[in-house]
mmCIF file of C-alpha atoms in Angstrom:
data_model
loop_
_atom_site.group_PDB
_atom_site.id
_atom_site.type_symbol
_atom_site.label_atom_id
_atom_site.label_comp_id
_atom_site.label_asym_id
_atom_site.label_seq_id
_atom_site.Cartn_x
_atom_site.Cartn_y
_atom_site.Cartn_z
ATOM 1 C CA MET A 76 2.979 -0.373 23.694
ATOM 2 C CA CYS A 77 2.302 2.827 21.724
ATOM 3 C CA LEU A 78 3.152 0.973 18.525
ATOM 4 C CA PHE A 79 0.313 -1.537 18.921
ATOM 5 C CA ARG A 80 -2.362 0.305 20.909
ATOM 6 C CA ARG A 81 -4.346 1.599 17.890
ATOM 7 C CA LEU A 82 -4.326 -1.744 16.122
ATOM 8 C CA HIS A 83 -5.359 -3.522 19.273
ATOM 9 C CA LEU A 84 -8.362 -1.268 19.688
ATOM 10 C CA ASP A 85 -9.416 -1.461 16.032
ATOM 11 C CA ASN A 86 -9.004 -5.174 15.322
ATOM 12 C CA GLN A 87 -9.046 -6.670 18.825
ATOM 13 C CA PRO A 88 -6.187 -9.174 18.419
ATOM 14 C CA PRO A 89 -4.828 -9.849 21.906
ATOM 15 C CA LEU A 90 -1.329 -8.615 22.690
ATOM 16 C CA PHE A 91 0.875 -10.889 24.755
ATOM 17 C CA GLY A 92 4.186 -10.577 26.434
ATOM 18 C CA ASN A 93 5.890 -13.824 27.284
ATOM 19 C CA ARG A 94 3.039 -15.400 29.269
ATOM 20 C CA HIS A 95 2.809 -18.804 27.628
ATOM 21 C CA VAL A 96 0.143 -20.332 29.909
ATOM 22 C CA GLU A 97 -2.201 -17.352 29.498
ATOM 23 C CA ARG A 98 -1.612 -17.436 25.754
ATOM 24 C CA SER A 99 -2.326 -21.183 25.624
ATOM 25 C CA GLN A 100 -5.593 -20.762 27.515
ATOM 26 C CA ARG A 101 -6.775 -18.059 25.117
ATOM 27 C CA PHE A 102 -5.838 -20.153 22.093
ATOM 28 C CA LYS A 103 -7.648 -23.151 23.598
ATOM 29 C CA THR A 104 -10.848 -21.105 23.940
ATOM 30 C CA HIS A 105 -10.681 -19.812 20.369
ATOM 31 C CA HIS A 106 -9.674 -23.176 18.894
ATOM 32 C CA LYS A 107 -12.649 -24.862 20.592
ATOM 33 C CA ALA A 108 -14.882 -22.175 19.077
ATOM 34 C CA GLY A 109 -13.638 -23.240 15.632
ATOM 35 C CA ARG A 110 -11.396 -20.268 14.970
ATOM 36 C CA LYS A 111 -8.064 -20.473 13.161
ATOM 37 C CA CYS A 112 -5.371 -19.554 15.681
ATOM 38 C CA VAL A 113 -2.317 -17.629 14.497
ATOM 39 C CA LEU A 114 0.329 -16.050 16.685
ATOM 40 C CA LEU A 115 2.029 -13.179 14.880
ATOM 41 C CA HIS A 116 5.299 -11.948 16.303
ATOM 42 C CA VAL A 117 8.050 -9.481 15.631
ATOM 43 C CA GLY A 118 11.527 -10.502 16.726
ATOM 44 C CA ASP A 119 14.998 -9.077 16.763
ATOM 45 C CA HIS A 120 17.045 -9.414 13.581
ATOM 46 C CA ASP A 121 19.940 -11.343 15.095
ATOM 47 C CA PRO A 122 20.982 -15.011 15.183
ATOM 48 C CA ALA A 123 18.647 -16.049 18.012
ATOM 49 C CA GLY A 124 15.847 -13.677 16.985
ATOM 50 C CA LEU A 125 15.515 -15.335 13.592
ATOM 51 C CA LEU A 126 14.950 -18.704 15.302
ATOM 52 C CA ILE A 127 12.420 -17.501 17.860
ATOM 53 C CA SER A 128 9.331 -18.836 16.021
ATOM 54 C CA ASP A 129 10.443 -22.384 16.776
ATOM 55 C CA VAL A 130 11.071 -21.461 20.411
ATOM 56 C CA ILE A 131 7.615 -19.888 20.767
ATOM 57 C CA LYS A 132 5.934 -22.997 19.339
ATOM 58 C CA SER A 133 8.050 -25.206 21.619
ATOM 59 C CA ASN A 134 7.054 -23.111 24.647
ATOM 60 C CA LEU A 135 3.384 -23.465 23.714
ATOM 61 C CA MET A 136 3.851 -27.224 23.407
ATOM 62 C CA ASP A 137 5.505 -27.269 26.858
ATOM 63 C CA CYS A 138 2.382 -25.645 28.326
ATOM 64 C CA ALA A 139 0.013 -28.216 26.795
ATOM 65 C CA ASN A 140 -0.321 -30.298 29.950
ATOM 66 C CA VAL A 141 -0.123 -27.519 32.513
ATOM 67 C CA LYS A 142 -3.003 -27.712 34.979
ATOM 68 C CA GLY A 143 -5.862 -25.619 33.664
ATOM 69 C CA VAL A 144 -4.602 -25.569 30.069
ATOM 70 C CA ASP A 145 -4.961 -29.162 28.835
ATOM 71 C CA PHE A 146 -4.774 -28.174 25.185
ATOM 72 C CA ASP A 147 -2.779 -29.465 22.231
ATOM 73 C CA PRO A 148 -1.373 -26.303 20.613
ATOM 74 C CA SER A 149 -0.148 -28.054 17.455
ATOM 75 C CA PRO A 150 -2.840 -26.417 15.258
ATOM 76 C CA ILE A 151 -1.591 -22.949 16.254
ATOM 77 C CA ARG A 152 0.395 -21.295 13.511
ATOM 78 C CA VAL A 153 3.336 -19.182 14.686
ATOM 79 C CA GLU A 154 4.249 -16.580 12.077
ATOM 80 C CA ARG A 155 7.168 -14.206 12.264
ATOM 81 C CA ILE A 156 6.161 -10.927 10.622
ATOM 82 C CA GLY A 157 9.440 -9.106 11.242
ATOM 83 C CA LEU A 158 12.104 -7.993 11.407
ATOM 84 C CA THR A 159 13.492 -8.778 7.983
ATOM 85 C CA ARG A 160 16.434 -7.138 6.268
ATOM 86 C CA GLU A 161 14.017 -5.567 3.769
ATOM 87 C CA GLN A 162 11.861 -4.110 6.563
ATOM 88 C CA ILE A 163 14.966 -2.737 8.289
ATOM 89 C CA GLY A 164 15.900 -0.873 5.086
ATOM 90 C CA ASP A 165 12.348 0.257 4.293
ATOM 91 C CA LEU A 166 11.812 1.611 7.822
ATOM 92 C CA GLY A 167 15.317 3.081 8.142
ATOM 93 C CA LEU A 168 16.038 1.138 11.331
ATOM 94 C CA PRO A 169 19.532 1.426 12.807
ATOM 95 C CA TRP A 170 21.960 -1.481 12.855
ATOM 96 C CA ILE A 171 23.892 -2.184 16.046
ATOM 97 C CA GLU A 172 27.444 -3.093 15.102
ATOM 98 C CA ASN A 173 27.830 -6.138 17.366
ATOM 99 C CA LEU A 174 26.087 -9.393 18.232
ATOM 100 C CA GLU A 175 26.031 -8.844 21.980
ATOM 101 C CA THR A 176 23.527 -11.075 23.770
ATOM 102 C CA GLY A 177 21.534 -10.412 26.922
ATOM 103 C CA SER A 178 24.399 -11.909 28.931
ATOM 104 C CA GLY A 179 26.715 -9.186 27.628
ATOM 105 C CA LYS A 180 28.801 -11.591 25.537
ATOM 106 C CA ASP A 181 29.244 -11.114 21.796
ATOM 107 C CA LEU A 182 28.280 -13.989 19.464
ATOM 108 C CA GLY A 183 30.707 -12.500 16.948
ATOM 109 C CA ASP A 184 33.595 -13.257 19.307
ATOM 110 C CA PRO A 185 35.256 -16.604 18.435
ATOM 111 C CA GLY A 186 35.559 -17.218 22.183
ATOM 112 C CA HIS A 187 31.768 -17.209 22.656
ATOM 113 C CA PRO A 188 30.529 -20.791 23.272
ATOM 114 C CA ASP A 189 27.873 -20.465 20.533
ATOM 115 C CA HIS A 190 30.058 -18.633 17.998
ATOM 116 C CA ARG A 191 30.737 -21.748 15.883
ATOM 117 C CA LYS A 192 27.135 -22.989 15.860
ATOM 118 C CA PRO A 193 25.648 -23.124 12.357
ATOM 119 C CA TYR A 194 22.848 -20.631 13.069
ATOM 120 C CA VAL A 195 25.412 -18.047 14.224
ATOM 121 C CA GLN A 196 27.841 -18.694 11.375
ATOM 122 C CA ASN A 197 25.049 -18.584 8.779
ATOM 123 C CA TYR A 198 23.823 -15.279 10.201
ATOM 124 C CA ILE A 199 27.318 -13.737 10.243
ATOM 125 C CA ALA A 200 27.922 -14.886 6.655
ATOM 126 C CA SER A 201 24.706 -13.288 5.401
ATOM 127 C CA GLN A 202 24.262 -10.260 7.700
ATOM 128 C CA GLY A 203 27.661 -9.538 9.182
ATOM 129 C CA ARG A 204 28.422 -8.987 12.848
ATOM 130 C CA ARG A 205 25.515 -6.653 13.404
ATOM 131 C CA LYS A 206 21.892 -6.780 14.486
ATOM 132 C CA VAL A 207 18.697 -4.761 14.790
ATOM 133 C CA GLU A 208 16.552 -4.927 17.920
ATOM 134 C CA ALA A 209 12.781 -5.104 17.424
ATOM 135 C CA ASN A 210 12.267 -2.132 19.722
ATOM 136 C CA ALA A 211 13.855 0.006 16.989
ATOM 137 C CA LEU A 212 10.414 -0.096 15.333
ATOM 138 C CA VAL A 213 9.390 2.906 17.432
ATOM 139 C CA ARG A 214 11.592 5.069 15.164
ATOM 140 C CA ASP A 215 8.949 4.836 12.422
ATOM 141 C CA LEU A 216 5.570 4.337 14.052
ATOM 142 C CA ARG A 217 3.559 4.816 10.866
ATOM 143 C CA GLY A 218 5.622 2.279 8.913
ATOM 144 C CA SER A 219 5.727 -0.150 11.823
ATOM 145 C CA ARG A 220 1.981 0.023 12.329
ATOM 146 C CA ALA A 221 1.476 -0.587 8.614
ATOM 147 C CA LEU A 222 3.692 -3.682 8.849
ATOM 148 C CA VAL A 223 1.656 -5.068 11.773
ATOM 149 C CA GLU A 224 -1.695 -4.067 10.284
ATOM 150 C CA ALA A 225 -0.883 -5.768 6.959
ATOM 151 C CA ALA A 226 -0.047 -8.977 8.820
ATOM 152 C CA ILE A 227 -3.250 -8.820 10.868
ATOM 153 C CA ASN A 228 -5.329 -8.090 7.764
ATOM 154 C CA ARG A 229 -4.098 -11.325 6.167
ATOM 155 C CA TYR A 230 -6.200 -13.084 8.806
ATOM 156 C CA ILE A 231 -8.742 -10.474 9.877
ATOM 157 C CA PRO A 232 -10.181 -8.434 6.992
ATOM 158 C CA ALA A 233 -9.911 -4.662 7.291
ATOM 159 C CA SER A 234 -13.730 -4.549 7.164
ATOM 160 C CA TRP A 235 -14.031 -6.714 10.279
ATOM 161 C CA PRO A 236 -14.185 -3.952 12.932
ATOM 162 C CA ALA A 237 -17.162 -2.274 11.228
ATOM 163 C CA GLU A 238 -18.908 -5.622 10.654
ATOM 164 C CA HIS A 239 -18.289 -6.608 14.275
ATOM 165 C CA GLU A 240 -19.666 -3.284 15.518
ATOM 166 C CA ALA A 241 -22.780 -3.755 13.343
ATOM 167 C CA ARG A 242 -23.341 -7.233 14.821
ATOM 168 C CA LEU A 243 -22.963 -5.889 18.365
ATOM 169 C CA ALA A 244 -25.108 -2.749 17.926
ATOM 170 C CA PRO A 245 -28.525 -4.357 18.570
ATOM 171 C CA HIS A 246 -27.208 -6.195 21.641
ATOM 172 C CA ARG A 247 -25.651 -3.030 23.027
ATOM 173 C CA GLN A 248 -28.910 -1.144 22.480
ATOM 174 C CA ALA A 249 -30.847 -3.909 24.226
ATOM 175 C CA ALA A 250 -28.469 -3.659 27.197
ATOM 176 C CA ARG A 251 -28.866 0.146 27.302
ATOM 177 C CA ASP A 252 -32.652 -0.231 27.224
ATOM 178 C CA ALA A 253 -32.559 -2.832 30.013
ATOM 179 C CA PHE A 254 -30.363 -0.593 32.198
ATOM 180 C CA ALA A 255 -32.599 2.400 31.500
ATOM 181 C CA ALA A 256 -35.640 0.343 32.525
ATOM 182 C CA LEU A 257 -33.929 -0.743 35.767
ATOM 183 C CA ILE A 258 -32.958 2.832 36.568
ATOM 184 C CA ALA A 259 -36.494 4.030 35.851
ATOM 185 C CA VAL A 260 -37.948 1.394 38.222
ATOM 186 C CA ARG A 261 -35.552 2.416 41.025
ATOM 187 C CA SER A 262 -36.215 6.156 40.555
#
């Protein structure tokens, strides 16, 4: 979380884990308010990680008719902002010399059931039998934050936090005045 905390506080984009229903409800609220909804994500640089954008969109679509959601997420744009081979080099991230999956089996092993699938073979042909996990981003916090901030600023201008604060200032002052008046009456 240390990688994203500062950005979250400055620009206020929500951070999600893998809670698809919660995510869908938030997108529904913002879509109804007329906002453009974009889900930015950073995934592992491995065969499955490079396909995750499609899985995320599919999971959102699966939540469309869940009780309490009732929202068509097709307008939501899912954008992978990393990891790319270029980012791995620029940030000096370490390669792991295998394609071991969460199950402990290696996609690089011809005996793996998915080894011959096109997405695995294409990855091995272009990247070799190696991968980089997204959590490696913590090795270069400054560079990683810049990567995330640049992606956010494509949708939320860097000037937005100050403009938002300026819009809120009179309302915050009115609330302070109202509380001060209530306290004065009770004193």
